[in-house]
PDB file of C-alpha atoms in Angstrom:
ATOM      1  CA  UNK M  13      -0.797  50.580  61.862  1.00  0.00           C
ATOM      2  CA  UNK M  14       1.820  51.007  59.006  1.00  0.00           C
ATOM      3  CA  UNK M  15       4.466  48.361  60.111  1.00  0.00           C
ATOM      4  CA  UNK M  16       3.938  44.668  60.608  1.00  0.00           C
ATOM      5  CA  UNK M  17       7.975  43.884  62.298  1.00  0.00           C
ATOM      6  CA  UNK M  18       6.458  42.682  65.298  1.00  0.00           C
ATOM      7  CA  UNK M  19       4.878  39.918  63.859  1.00  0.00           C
ATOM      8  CA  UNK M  20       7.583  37.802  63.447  1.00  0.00           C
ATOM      9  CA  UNK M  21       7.648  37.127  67.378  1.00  0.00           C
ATOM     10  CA  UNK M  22       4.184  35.225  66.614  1.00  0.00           C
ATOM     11  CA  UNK M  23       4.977  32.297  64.293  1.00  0.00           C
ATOM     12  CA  UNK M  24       2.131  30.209  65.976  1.00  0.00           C
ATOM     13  CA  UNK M  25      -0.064  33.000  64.837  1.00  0.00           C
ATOM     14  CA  UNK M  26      -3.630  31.696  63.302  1.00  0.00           C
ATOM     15  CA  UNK M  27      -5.962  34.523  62.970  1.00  0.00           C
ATOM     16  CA  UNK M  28      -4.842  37.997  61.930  1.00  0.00           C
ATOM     17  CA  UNK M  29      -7.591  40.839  61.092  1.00  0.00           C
ATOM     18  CA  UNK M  30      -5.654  43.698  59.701  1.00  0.00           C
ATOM     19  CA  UNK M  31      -8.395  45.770  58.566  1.00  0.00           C
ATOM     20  CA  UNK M  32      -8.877  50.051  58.123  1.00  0.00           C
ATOM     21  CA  UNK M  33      -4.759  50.175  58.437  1.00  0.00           C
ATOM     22  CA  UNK M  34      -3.945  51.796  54.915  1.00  0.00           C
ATOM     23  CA  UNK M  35      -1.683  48.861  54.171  1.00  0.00           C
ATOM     24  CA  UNK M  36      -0.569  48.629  50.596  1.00  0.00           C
ATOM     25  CA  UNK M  37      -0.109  45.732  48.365  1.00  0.00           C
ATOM     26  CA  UNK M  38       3.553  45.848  48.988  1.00  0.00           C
ATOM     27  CA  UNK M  39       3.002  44.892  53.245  1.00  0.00           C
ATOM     28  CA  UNK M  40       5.622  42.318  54.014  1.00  0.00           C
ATOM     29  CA  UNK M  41       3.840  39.534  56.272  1.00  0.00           C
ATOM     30  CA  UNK M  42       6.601  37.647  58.338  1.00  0.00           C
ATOM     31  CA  UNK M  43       6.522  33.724  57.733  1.00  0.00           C
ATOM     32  CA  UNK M  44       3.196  32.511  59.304  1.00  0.00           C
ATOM     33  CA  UNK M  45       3.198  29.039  58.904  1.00  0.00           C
ATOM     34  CA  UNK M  46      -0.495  28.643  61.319  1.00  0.00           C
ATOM     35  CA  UNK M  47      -2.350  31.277  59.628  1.00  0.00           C
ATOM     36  CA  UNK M  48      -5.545  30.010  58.558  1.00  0.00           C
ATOM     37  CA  UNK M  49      -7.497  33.517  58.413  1.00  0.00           C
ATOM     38  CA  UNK M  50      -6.824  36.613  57.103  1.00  0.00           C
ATOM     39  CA  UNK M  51      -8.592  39.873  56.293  1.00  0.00           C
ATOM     40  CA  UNK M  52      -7.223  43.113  54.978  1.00  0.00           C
ATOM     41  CA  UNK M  53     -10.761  44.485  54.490  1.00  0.00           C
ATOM     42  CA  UNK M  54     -10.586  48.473  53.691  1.00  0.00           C
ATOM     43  CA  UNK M  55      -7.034  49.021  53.044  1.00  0.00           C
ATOM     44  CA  UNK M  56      -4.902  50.185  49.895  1.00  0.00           C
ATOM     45  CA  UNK M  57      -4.172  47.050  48.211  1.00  0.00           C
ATOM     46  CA  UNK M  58      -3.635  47.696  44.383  1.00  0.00           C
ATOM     47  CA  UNK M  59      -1.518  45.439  43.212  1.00  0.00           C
ATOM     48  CA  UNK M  60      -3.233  41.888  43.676  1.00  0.00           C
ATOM     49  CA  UNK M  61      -0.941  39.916  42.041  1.00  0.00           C
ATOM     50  CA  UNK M  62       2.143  41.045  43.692  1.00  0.00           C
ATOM     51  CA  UNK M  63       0.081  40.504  47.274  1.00  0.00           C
ATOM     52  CA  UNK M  64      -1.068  37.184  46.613  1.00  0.00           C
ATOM     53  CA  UNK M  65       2.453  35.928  45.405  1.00  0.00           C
ATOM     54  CA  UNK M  66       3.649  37.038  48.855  1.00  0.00           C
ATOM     55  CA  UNK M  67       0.760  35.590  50.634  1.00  0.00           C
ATOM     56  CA  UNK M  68       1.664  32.066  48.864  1.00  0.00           C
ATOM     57  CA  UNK M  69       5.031  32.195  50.206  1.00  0.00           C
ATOM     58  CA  UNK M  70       4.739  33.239  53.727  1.00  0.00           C
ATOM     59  CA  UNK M  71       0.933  31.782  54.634  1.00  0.00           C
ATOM     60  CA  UNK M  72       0.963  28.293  53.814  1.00  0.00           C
ATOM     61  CA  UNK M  73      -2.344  27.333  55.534  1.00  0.00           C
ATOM     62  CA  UNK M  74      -4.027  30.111  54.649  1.00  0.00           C
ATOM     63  CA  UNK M  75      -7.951  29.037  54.368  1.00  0.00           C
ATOM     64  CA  UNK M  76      -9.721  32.249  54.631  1.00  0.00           C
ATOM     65  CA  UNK M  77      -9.249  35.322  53.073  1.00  0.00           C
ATOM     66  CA  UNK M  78     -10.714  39.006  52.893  1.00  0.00           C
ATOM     67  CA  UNK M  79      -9.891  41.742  50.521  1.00  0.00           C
ATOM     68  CA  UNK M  80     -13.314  43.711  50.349  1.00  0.00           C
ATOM     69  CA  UNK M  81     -13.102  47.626  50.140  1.00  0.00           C
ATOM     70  CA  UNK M  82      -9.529  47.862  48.429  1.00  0.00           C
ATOM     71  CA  UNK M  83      -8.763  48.837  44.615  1.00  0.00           C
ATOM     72  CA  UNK M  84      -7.699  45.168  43.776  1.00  0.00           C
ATOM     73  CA  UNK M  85     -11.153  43.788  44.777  1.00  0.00           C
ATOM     74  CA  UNK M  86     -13.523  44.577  42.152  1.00  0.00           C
ATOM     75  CA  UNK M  87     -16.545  45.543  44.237  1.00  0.00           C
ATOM     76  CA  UNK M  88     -19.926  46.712  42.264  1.00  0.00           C
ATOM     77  CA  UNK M  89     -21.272  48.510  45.788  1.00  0.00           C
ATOM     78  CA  UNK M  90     -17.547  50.146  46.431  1.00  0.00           C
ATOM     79  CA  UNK M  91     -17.440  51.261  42.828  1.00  0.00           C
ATOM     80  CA  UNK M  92     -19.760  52.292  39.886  1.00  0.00           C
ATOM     81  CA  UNK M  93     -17.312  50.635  37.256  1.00  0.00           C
ATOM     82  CA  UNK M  94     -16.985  47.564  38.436  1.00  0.00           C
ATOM     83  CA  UNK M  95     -19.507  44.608  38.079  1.00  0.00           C
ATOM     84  CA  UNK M  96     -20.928  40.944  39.211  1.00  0.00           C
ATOM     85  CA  UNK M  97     -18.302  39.570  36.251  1.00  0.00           C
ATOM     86  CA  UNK M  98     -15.422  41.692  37.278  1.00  0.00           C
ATOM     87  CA  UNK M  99     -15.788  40.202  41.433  1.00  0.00           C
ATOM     88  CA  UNK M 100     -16.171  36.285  39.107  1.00  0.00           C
ATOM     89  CA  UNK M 101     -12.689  36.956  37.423  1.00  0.00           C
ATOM     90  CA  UNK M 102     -11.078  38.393  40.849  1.00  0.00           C
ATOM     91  CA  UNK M 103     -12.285  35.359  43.130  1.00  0.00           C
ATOM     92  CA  UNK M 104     -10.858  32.859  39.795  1.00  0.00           C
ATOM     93  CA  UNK M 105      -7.403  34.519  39.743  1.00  0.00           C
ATOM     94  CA  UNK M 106      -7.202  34.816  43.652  1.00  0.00           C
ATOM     95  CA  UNK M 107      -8.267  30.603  43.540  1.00  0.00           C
ATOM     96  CA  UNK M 108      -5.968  30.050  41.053  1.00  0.00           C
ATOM     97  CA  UNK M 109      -2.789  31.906  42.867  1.00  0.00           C
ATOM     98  CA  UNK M 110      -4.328  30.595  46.747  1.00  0.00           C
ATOM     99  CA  UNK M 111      -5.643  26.995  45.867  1.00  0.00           C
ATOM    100  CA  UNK M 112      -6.224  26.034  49.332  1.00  0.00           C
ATOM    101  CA  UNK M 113      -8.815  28.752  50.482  1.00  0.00           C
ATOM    102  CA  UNK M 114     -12.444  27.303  51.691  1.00  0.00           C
ATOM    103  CA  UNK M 115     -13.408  30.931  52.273  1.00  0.00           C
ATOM    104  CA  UNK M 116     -12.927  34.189  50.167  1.00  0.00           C
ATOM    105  CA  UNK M 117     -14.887  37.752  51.058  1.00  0.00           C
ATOM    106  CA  UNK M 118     -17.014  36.036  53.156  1.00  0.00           C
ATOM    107  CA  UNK M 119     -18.304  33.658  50.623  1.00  0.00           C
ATOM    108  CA  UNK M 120     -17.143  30.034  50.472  1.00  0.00           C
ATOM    109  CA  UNK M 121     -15.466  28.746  47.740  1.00  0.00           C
ATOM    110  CA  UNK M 122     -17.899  26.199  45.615  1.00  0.00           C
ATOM    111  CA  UNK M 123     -16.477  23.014  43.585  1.00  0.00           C
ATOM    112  CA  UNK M 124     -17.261  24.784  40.585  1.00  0.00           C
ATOM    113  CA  UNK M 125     -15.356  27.816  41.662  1.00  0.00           C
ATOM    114  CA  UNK M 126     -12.465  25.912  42.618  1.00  0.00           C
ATOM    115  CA  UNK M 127     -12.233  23.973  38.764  1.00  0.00           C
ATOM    116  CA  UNK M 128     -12.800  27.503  37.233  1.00  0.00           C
ATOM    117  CA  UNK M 129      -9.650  28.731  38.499  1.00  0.00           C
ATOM    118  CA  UNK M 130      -7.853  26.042  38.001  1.00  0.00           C
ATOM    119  CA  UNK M 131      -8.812  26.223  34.281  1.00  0.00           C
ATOM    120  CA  UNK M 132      -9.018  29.867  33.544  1.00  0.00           C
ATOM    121  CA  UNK M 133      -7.699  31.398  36.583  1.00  0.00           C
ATOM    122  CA  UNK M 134      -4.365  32.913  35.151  1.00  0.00           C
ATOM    123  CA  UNK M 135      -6.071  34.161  32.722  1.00  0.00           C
ATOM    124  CA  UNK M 136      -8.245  36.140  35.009  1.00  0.00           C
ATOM    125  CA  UNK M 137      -5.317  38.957  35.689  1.00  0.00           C
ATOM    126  CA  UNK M 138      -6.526  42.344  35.300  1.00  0.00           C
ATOM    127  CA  UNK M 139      -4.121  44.299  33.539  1.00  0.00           C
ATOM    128  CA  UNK M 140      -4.687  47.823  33.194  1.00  0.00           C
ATOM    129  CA  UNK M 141      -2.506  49.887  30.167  1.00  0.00           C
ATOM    130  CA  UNK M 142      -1.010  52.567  31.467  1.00  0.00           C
ATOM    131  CA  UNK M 143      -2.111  55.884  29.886  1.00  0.00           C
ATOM    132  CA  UNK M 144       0.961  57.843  28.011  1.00  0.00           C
ATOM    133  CA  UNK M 145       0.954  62.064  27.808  1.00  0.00           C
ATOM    134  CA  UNK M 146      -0.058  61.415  24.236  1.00  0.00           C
ATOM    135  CA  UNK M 147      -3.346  59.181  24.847  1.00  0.00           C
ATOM    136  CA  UNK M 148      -3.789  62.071  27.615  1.00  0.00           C
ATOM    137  CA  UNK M 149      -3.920  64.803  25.641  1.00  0.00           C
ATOM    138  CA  UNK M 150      -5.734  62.753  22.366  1.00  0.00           C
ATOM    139  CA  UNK M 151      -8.600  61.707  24.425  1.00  0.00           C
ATOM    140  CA  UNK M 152      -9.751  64.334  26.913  1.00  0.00           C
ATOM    141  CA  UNK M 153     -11.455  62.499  29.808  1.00  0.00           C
ATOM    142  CA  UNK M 154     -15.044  63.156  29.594  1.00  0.00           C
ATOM    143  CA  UNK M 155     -18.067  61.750  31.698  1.00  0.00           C
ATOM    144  CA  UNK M 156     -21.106  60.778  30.161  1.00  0.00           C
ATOM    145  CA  UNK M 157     -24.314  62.678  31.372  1.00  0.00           C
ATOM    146  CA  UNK M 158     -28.051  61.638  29.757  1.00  0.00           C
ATOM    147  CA  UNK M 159     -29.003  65.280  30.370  1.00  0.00           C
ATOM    148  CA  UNK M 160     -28.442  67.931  27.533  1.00  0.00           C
ATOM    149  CA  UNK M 161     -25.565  70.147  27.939  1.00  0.00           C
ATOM    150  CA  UNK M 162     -27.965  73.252  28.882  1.00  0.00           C
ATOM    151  CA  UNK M 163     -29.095  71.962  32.083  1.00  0.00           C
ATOM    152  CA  UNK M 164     -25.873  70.286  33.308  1.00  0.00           C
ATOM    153  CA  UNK M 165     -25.427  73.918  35.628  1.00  0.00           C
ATOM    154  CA  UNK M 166     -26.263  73.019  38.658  1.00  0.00           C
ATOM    155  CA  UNK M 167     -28.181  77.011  38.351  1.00  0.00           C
ATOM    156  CA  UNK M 168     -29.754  76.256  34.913  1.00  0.00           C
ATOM    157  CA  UNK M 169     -32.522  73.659  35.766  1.00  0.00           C
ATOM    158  CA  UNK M 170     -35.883  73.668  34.537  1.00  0.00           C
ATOM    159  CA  UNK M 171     -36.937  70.204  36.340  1.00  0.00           C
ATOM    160  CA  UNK M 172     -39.486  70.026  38.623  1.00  0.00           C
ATOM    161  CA  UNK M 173     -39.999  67.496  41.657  1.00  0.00           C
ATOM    162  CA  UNK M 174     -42.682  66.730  43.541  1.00  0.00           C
ATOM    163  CA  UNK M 175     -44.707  64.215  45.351  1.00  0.00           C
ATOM    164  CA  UNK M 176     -47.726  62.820  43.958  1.00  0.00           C
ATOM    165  CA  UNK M 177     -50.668  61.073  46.888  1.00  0.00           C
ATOM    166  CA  UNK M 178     -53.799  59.460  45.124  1.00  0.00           C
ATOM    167  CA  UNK M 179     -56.278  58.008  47.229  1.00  0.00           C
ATOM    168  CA  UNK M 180     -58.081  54.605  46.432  1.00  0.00           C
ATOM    169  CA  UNK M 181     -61.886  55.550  46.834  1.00  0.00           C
ATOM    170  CA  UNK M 182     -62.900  52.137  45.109  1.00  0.00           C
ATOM    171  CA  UNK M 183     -65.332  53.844  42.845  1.00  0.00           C
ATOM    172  CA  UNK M 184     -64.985  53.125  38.931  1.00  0.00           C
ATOM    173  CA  UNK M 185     -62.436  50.145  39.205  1.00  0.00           C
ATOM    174  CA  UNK M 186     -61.579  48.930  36.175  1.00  0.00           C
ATOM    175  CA  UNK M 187     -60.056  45.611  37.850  1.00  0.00           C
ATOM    176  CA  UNK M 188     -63.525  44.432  38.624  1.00  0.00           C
ATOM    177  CA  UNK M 189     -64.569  44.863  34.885  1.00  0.00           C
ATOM    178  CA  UNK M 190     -64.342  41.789  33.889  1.00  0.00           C
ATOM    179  CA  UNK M 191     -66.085  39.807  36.930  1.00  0.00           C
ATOM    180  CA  UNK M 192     -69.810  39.083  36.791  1.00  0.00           C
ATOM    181  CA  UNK M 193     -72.322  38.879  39.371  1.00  0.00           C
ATOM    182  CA  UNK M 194     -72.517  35.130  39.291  1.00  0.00           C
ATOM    183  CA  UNK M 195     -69.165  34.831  39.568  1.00  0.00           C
ATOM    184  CA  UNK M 196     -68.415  36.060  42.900  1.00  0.00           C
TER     185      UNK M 196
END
């Protein structure tokens, strides 16, 4: 699905599960005024600030929200670069912009969360720098490997793997060692 038009025939709308429709952060939600849940779980949503801003407008009782498996949710299991800090400062920003959601990613939103983003959350906004020519060509990209540069060919290893089976024959335990007789 790459059009949502035809939602504007269901203003009494409450539950809308959008996911795995390679909607971008610029999707244009009619005026839902019901909505209480929404997920958009494994689409293209970049832009999270732009989305929620819209979401505000048109979703007033929006309670429930779901933006796993997109680029704006920082998700350590969908990415390598992203961490358990990075998903803290997403779900503050996204309380701060949404302040009436009870449930985010599947995770309710605690007390504590809640007075975090009112506190800190617009400062929570991830702003990347965008990377000039210059910076480009001043700062080849280049991936960090903890193996030497002679076996980074795939053909040049000398590494061996193998499988190792010992068998516990309870003879010469050292865990016993310790224990006397009149002990047991």
């Amino acid at each position: 699905m790459r059009s949502l038009e035809g939602l504007s025939a269901f203003r009494s709308l409450e539950e809308l599960i959008l996911d795995n429709n390679l909607l971008a952060h610029d999707l244009l939600l009619p005026g839902l005024p019901r909505l209480h849940t929404l997920t958009l779980n494994k689409n293209r949503i970049t832009d999270l600030e732009c989305l929620l801003n819209h979401l505000a407008e048109v979703t007033p009782a929006l309670e429930y929200l779901s933006l796993l498996g997109n680029v704006a949710c920082p998700n350590e299991l969908v990415s390598l670069e992203k961490d358990e800090e990075d998903y803290k400062r997403y779900r503050y920003f996204v309380l701060y912009k949404l302040p009436n959601l009870k449930f985010l990613d599947a995770q309710k939103v605690t007390k504590w969360e809640r007075e975090e983003a009112l506190v800190r959350g617009a400062f929570m906004k991830v702003v990347k720098p965008k990377a000039s020519s210059e910076d480009a060509a001043a700062f080849p990209e280049h991936h960090y490997t903890p193996l030497p540069s002679a076996s980074r060919e795939l053909t040049s290893h000398q590494g061996v793997l193998g499988k190792c089976h010992y068998i516990y024959q309870g003879k010469n335990s050292e865990g016993n060692r310790f224990i006397q007789d009149d002990q047991l």
